[in-house]
Structure formats: structure tokens, C-alpha cells
């Protein structure tokens, strides 16, 4: 197996924390996003979507979605389960990850990528150039503001995002809370349950 990744970026960080907690070591190549290596001809041959991380399995299959890598690696390395231990827990964990990705991750990325010069014509990741739409910045902030109280209420009734144990849904939310700082946002003061969860979750990955 070989992992192509770029440690500082949020989606690679999701996988990095998973590998760390599972104690899995994989041969790794850092794709330097600072020099746009993800768009290079060599990397396109590995992942035509030009995103990181990408995991090349021993039979040459390329996985490009972190959620798929979680499932694959959990199957190969079942010890220290991070996806839940029953069918229902696994379903809840994957559902929360999907919710976080399609809601919070997309909203934060939308704010980041639709403002500022660094992402001119790069409003979406991928091989194609996509122009910025400044209106999406305000919509992204609005969606983040809707999501925080919902997460706070959820974590007021449960220690962890899915089921009774720390899972990849907690990893994903932890990374997203860190990602918020990229757009100069943080957990609102009134979200006390979310803040308490953050302390618990950060201690798990320390
Ligand atoms: N669906 C992918 C998303 C991967 C993704 O968007 N990665 C970002 C880094 S966090 C990327 O490769 N961006 C490339 C770019 O901005 O050109 C996953 O689950 O990993």
C-alpha cells in the first residue's frame, strides 16, 4: 500500500489521526500542495481527481475518499475499532461522517475558497479551474452558524458523535473545528457542550 497525502490539509489530517490511533504505518509520499503538486502530470496519473489523500492498495486500486479508506483499513486492521462495533453503530458513524462532510466541511471550504486571492479560479478542488462566487462566502457562514447549535445540542445528550465510543465521526468533527480557524471562526461561546466535547476529543488524539 502507498499513501499520497499532504499532512497540513484537513482531509489528509482525518486519515492521519485515524492511522495514528490505529497504530497503522503505511509508506507515504507527501504531495506538496504549496507547489500545486496535486495538479502535476505525475500525480494525475495516480489520482485523476487531483485530490489528497489517495491510497493505492496492494492490488493497485486507488481509493480517493477518506470515508472509503476508513472502511477499508478498519476491515484490514479491526483492532481498536473506530467505526463502531455493531451494525447500527457503524451506520450511525458513517451517517455522521457524511453529514459533517456534506454540511460543515463543504461550508468551511466554501468560505475559504470563494474569498481571497489564493483560490482565484480554484474555488473547488479538482483538475478543472472553477471561478469564485463571492456570495457563497456568506452562505457558508450562515450554514456554519446553523450547524454549531445542532452539534452542541447533540453533544449535550451524548459524550461522542456516534454511539458510546470515540469514532471517526469524532475525528472528523475535531479536524473540522481546527479547520474553522482557517477562516478565523471558532466554537461559539454559548456552545458549551461542543466546547466540552472538543476538550475530550483533543485528549483522545493527543
Ligand atoms: N472527497 C475527498 C476530498 C479530498 C479533498 O478535497 N482534499 C483536498 C485537501 S483537504 C484537496 O486535495 N484539494 C486539492 C486542491 O485544492 O487543489 C476525501 O474524502 O478525501
Short mmCIF file of N, CA, C and O and ligand atoms in Angstrom, two decimals, residues 6 8-14 33 36 38-39 43 47 49-54 64-69 101 105-106 113 119 122 124-127 179 182, ligand 1:
data_model
loop_
_atom_site.label_atom_id
_atom_site.label_comp_id
_atom_site.label_asym_id
_atom_site.label_seq_id
_atom_site.Cartn_x
_atom_site.Cartn_y
_atom_site.Cartn_z
N UNK A 6 -1.01 15.08 2.12
CA UNK A 6 -0.34 16.35 2.43
C UNK A 6 -0.79 16.73 3.84
O UNK A 6 -1.89 17.24 4.04
N UNK A 8 -0.73 18.92 6.27
CA UNK A 8 -1.43 20.08 6.85
C UNK A 8 -2.88 20.23 6.41
O UNK A 8 -3.64 20.95 7.06
N UNK A 9 -3.29 19.58 5.33
CA UNK A 9 -4.65 19.81 4.80
C UNK A 9 -5.69 18.99 5.58
O UNK A 9 -5.38 17.92 6.12
N UNK A 10 -6.93 19.47 5.65
CA UNK A 10 -7.93 18.83 6.52
C UNK A 10 -8.27 17.38 6.18
O UNK A 10 -8.34 16.54 7.09
N UNK A 11 -8.53 17.06 4.92
CA UNK A 11 -8.89 15.66 4.63
C UNK A 11 -7.73 14.70 4.90
O UNK A 11 -7.95 13.65 5.53
N UNK A 12 -6.50 15.05 4.52
CA UNK A 12 -5.37 14.21 4.93
C UNK A 12 -5.25 14.08 6.45
O UNK A 12 -4.91 13.03 6.97
N UNK A 13 -5.59 15.15 7.17
CA UNK A 13 -5.48 15.08 8.64
C UNK A 13 -6.48 14.08 9.23
O UNK A 13 -6.19 13.41 10.22
N UNK A 14 -7.66 13.99 8.63
CA UNK A 14 -8.63 12.99 9.10
C UNK A 14 -7.97 11.61 9.08
O UNK A 14 -8.02 10.86 10.05
N UNK A 33 1.18 20.54 -1.74
CA UNK A 33 0.12 21.41 -2.27
C UNK A 33 0.60 22.86 -2.40
O UNK A 33 0.01 23.63 -3.16
N UNK A 36 1.50 23.10 -5.78
CA UNK A 36 0.45 22.54 -6.65
C UNK A 36 0.84 21.19 -7.25
O UNK A 36 0.44 20.85 -8.37
N UNK A 38 -0.38 18.47 -6.53
CA UNK A 38 -1.59 17.66 -6.76
C UNK A 38 -2.12 17.81 -8.20
O UNK A 38 -2.90 16.98 -8.66
N UNK A 39 -1.67 18.89 -8.88
CA UNK A 39 -2.12 19.11 -10.26
C UNK A 39 -1.08 18.65 -11.29
O UNK A 39 -1.30 18.79 -12.50
N UNK A 43 1.09 13.20 -10.63
CA UNK A 43 0.05 12.87 -9.64
C UNK A 43 -1.29 12.57 -10.32
O UNK A 43 -2.04 11.72 -9.87
N UNK A 47 -4.04 9.87 -9.25
CA UNK A 47 -5.41 10.27 -8.90
C UNK A 47 -5.88 11.37 -9.85
O UNK A 47 -5.58 12.55 -9.64
N UNK A 49 -8.49 12.84 -10.05
CA UNK A 49 -9.29 13.88 -9.38
C UNK A 49 -8.41 14.97 -8.77
O UNK A 49 -8.92 15.99 -8.30
N UNK A 50 -7.08 14.72 -8.74
CA UNK A 50 -6.12 15.72 -8.23
C UNK A 50 -6.39 16.12 -6.79
O UNK A 50 -6.19 17.29 -6.42
N UNK A 51 -6.86 15.19 -5.97
CA UNK A 51 -7.07 15.50 -4.55
C UNK A 51 -6.19 14.58 -3.70
O UNK A 51 -5.74 13.52 -4.14
N UNK A 52 -5.99 15.03 -2.46
CA UNK A 52 -5.30 14.22 -1.46
C UNK A 52 -6.23 14.08 -0.25
O UNK A 52 -7.02 15.00 0.01
N UNK A 53 -6.18 12.96 0.45
CA UNK A 53 -5.26 11.84 0.24
C UNK A 53 -5.76 10.90 -0.86
O UNK A 53 -6.91 10.95 -1.27
N UNK A 54 -4.82 10.04 -1.32
CA UNK A 54 -5.16 8.92 -2.19
C UNK A 54 -4.40 7.71 -1.66
O UNK A 54 -3.20 7.82 -1.35
N UNK A 64 -9.89 7.28 -3.15
CA UNK A 64 -9.69 8.74 -3.10
C UNK A 64 -10.56 9.42 -2.04
O UNK A 64 -10.46 10.63 -1.87
N UNK A 65 -11.43 8.65 -1.36
CA UNK A 65 -12.30 9.26 -0.35
C UNK A 65 -11.88 8.76 1.03
O UNK A 65 -11.76 7.53 1.24
N UNK A 66 -11.71 9.67 1.95
CA UNK A 66 -11.26 9.27 3.30
C UNK A 66 -12.23 8.27 3.91
O UNK A 66 -11.82 7.31 4.55
N UNK A 67 -13.53 8.50 3.70
CA UNK A 67 -14.51 7.60 4.30
C UNK A 67 -14.31 6.15 3.81
O UNK A 67 -14.41 5.19 4.57
N UNK A 68 -13.98 6.01 2.53
CA UNK A 68 -13.70 4.68 1.97
C UNK A 68 -12.42 4.09 2.56
O UNK A 68 -12.34 2.88 2.82
N UNK A 69 -11.43 4.96 2.77
CA UNK A 69 -10.17 4.47 3.38
C UNK A 69 -10.41 4.00 4.80
O UNK A 69 -9.86 2.99 5.24
N UNK A 101 -19.28 15.92 6.45
CA UNK A 101 -18.56 16.25 5.21
C UNK A 101 -19.42 17.12 4.31
O UNK A 101 -18.99 18.16 3.81
N UNK A 105 -17.88 20.51 6.38
CA UNK A 105 -16.66 20.59 5.55
C UNK A 105 -16.90 21.45 4.31
O UNK A 105 -16.10 22.33 3.97
N UNK A 106 -18.01 21.21 3.63
CA UNK A 106 -18.30 21.96 2.41
C UNK A 106 -18.51 23.44 2.71
O UNK A 106 -18.12 24.31 1.92
N UNK A 113 -12.53 29.08 0.03
CA UNK A 113 -12.13 29.03 -1.37
C UNK A 113 -12.79 30.10 -2.24
O UNK A 113 -12.32 30.35 -3.34
N UNK A 119 -7.19 31.37 -3.88
CA UNK A 119 -8.05 30.39 -4.55
C UNK A 119 -8.75 30.95 -5.79
O UNK A 119 -9.75 30.39 -6.23
N UNK A 122 -9.80 28.58 -8.29
CA UNK A 122 -9.63 27.27 -7.65
C UNK A 122 -10.70 27.11 -6.57
O UNK A 122 -10.42 26.64 -5.45
N UNK A 124 -13.10 25.16 -6.32
CA UNK A 124 -13.32 23.75 -5.95
C UNK A 124 -12.04 22.98 -6.24
O UNK A 124 -11.31 23.31 -7.19
N UNK A 125 -11.75 21.95 -5.42
CA UNK A 125 -10.60 21.12 -5.75
C UNK A 125 -10.87 20.32 -7.02
O UNK A 125 -12.03 20.16 -7.40
N UNK A 126 -9.81 19.85 -7.65
CA UNK A 126 -10.03 19.02 -8.85
C UNK A 126 -9.22 19.54 -10.03
O UNK A 126 -8.59 20.59 -9.95
N UNK A 127 -9.27 18.80 -11.14
CA UNK A 127 -8.42 19.14 -12.28
C UNK A 127 -8.87 20.40 -13.02
O UNK A 127 -8.09 21.03 -13.72
N UNK A 179 -10.23 23.23 11.33
CA UNK A 179 -10.35 23.86 10.01
C UNK A 179 -11.07 25.22 10.11
O UNK A 179 -10.78 26.15 9.34
N UNK A 182 -9.07 28.29 10.03
CA UNK A 182 -8.53 28.77 8.73
C UNK A 182 -9.37 29.92 8.19
O UNK A 182 -8.91 30.69 7.35
N1 LIG B 1 -13.58 13.57 -1.01
C1 LIG B 1 -12.20 13.67 -0.71
C2 LIG B 1 -11.85 15.15 -0.61
C3 LIG B 1 -10.38 15.36 -0.77
C4 LIG B 1 -10.04 16.84 -0.88
O1 LIG B 1 -10.85 17.69 -1.31
N2 LIG B 1 -8.81 17.13 -0.49
C5 LIG B 1 -8.31 18.49 -0.60
C6 LIG B 1 -7.35 18.77 0.53
S1 LIG B 1 -8.20 18.86 2.08
C7 LIG B 1 -7.55 18.60 -1.91
O2 LIG B 1 -6.99 17.63 -2.37
N3 LIG B 1 -7.53 19.78 -2.54
C8 LIG B 1 -6.87 19.93 -3.79
C9 LIG B 1 -6.86 21.35 -4.26
O3 LIG B 1 -7.27 22.23 -3.50
O4 LIG B 1 -6.41 21.56 -5.38
C10 LIG B 1 -11.88 12.91 0.56
O5 LIG B 1 -12.79 12.38 1.20
O6 LIG B 1 -10.72 12.81 0.93
#
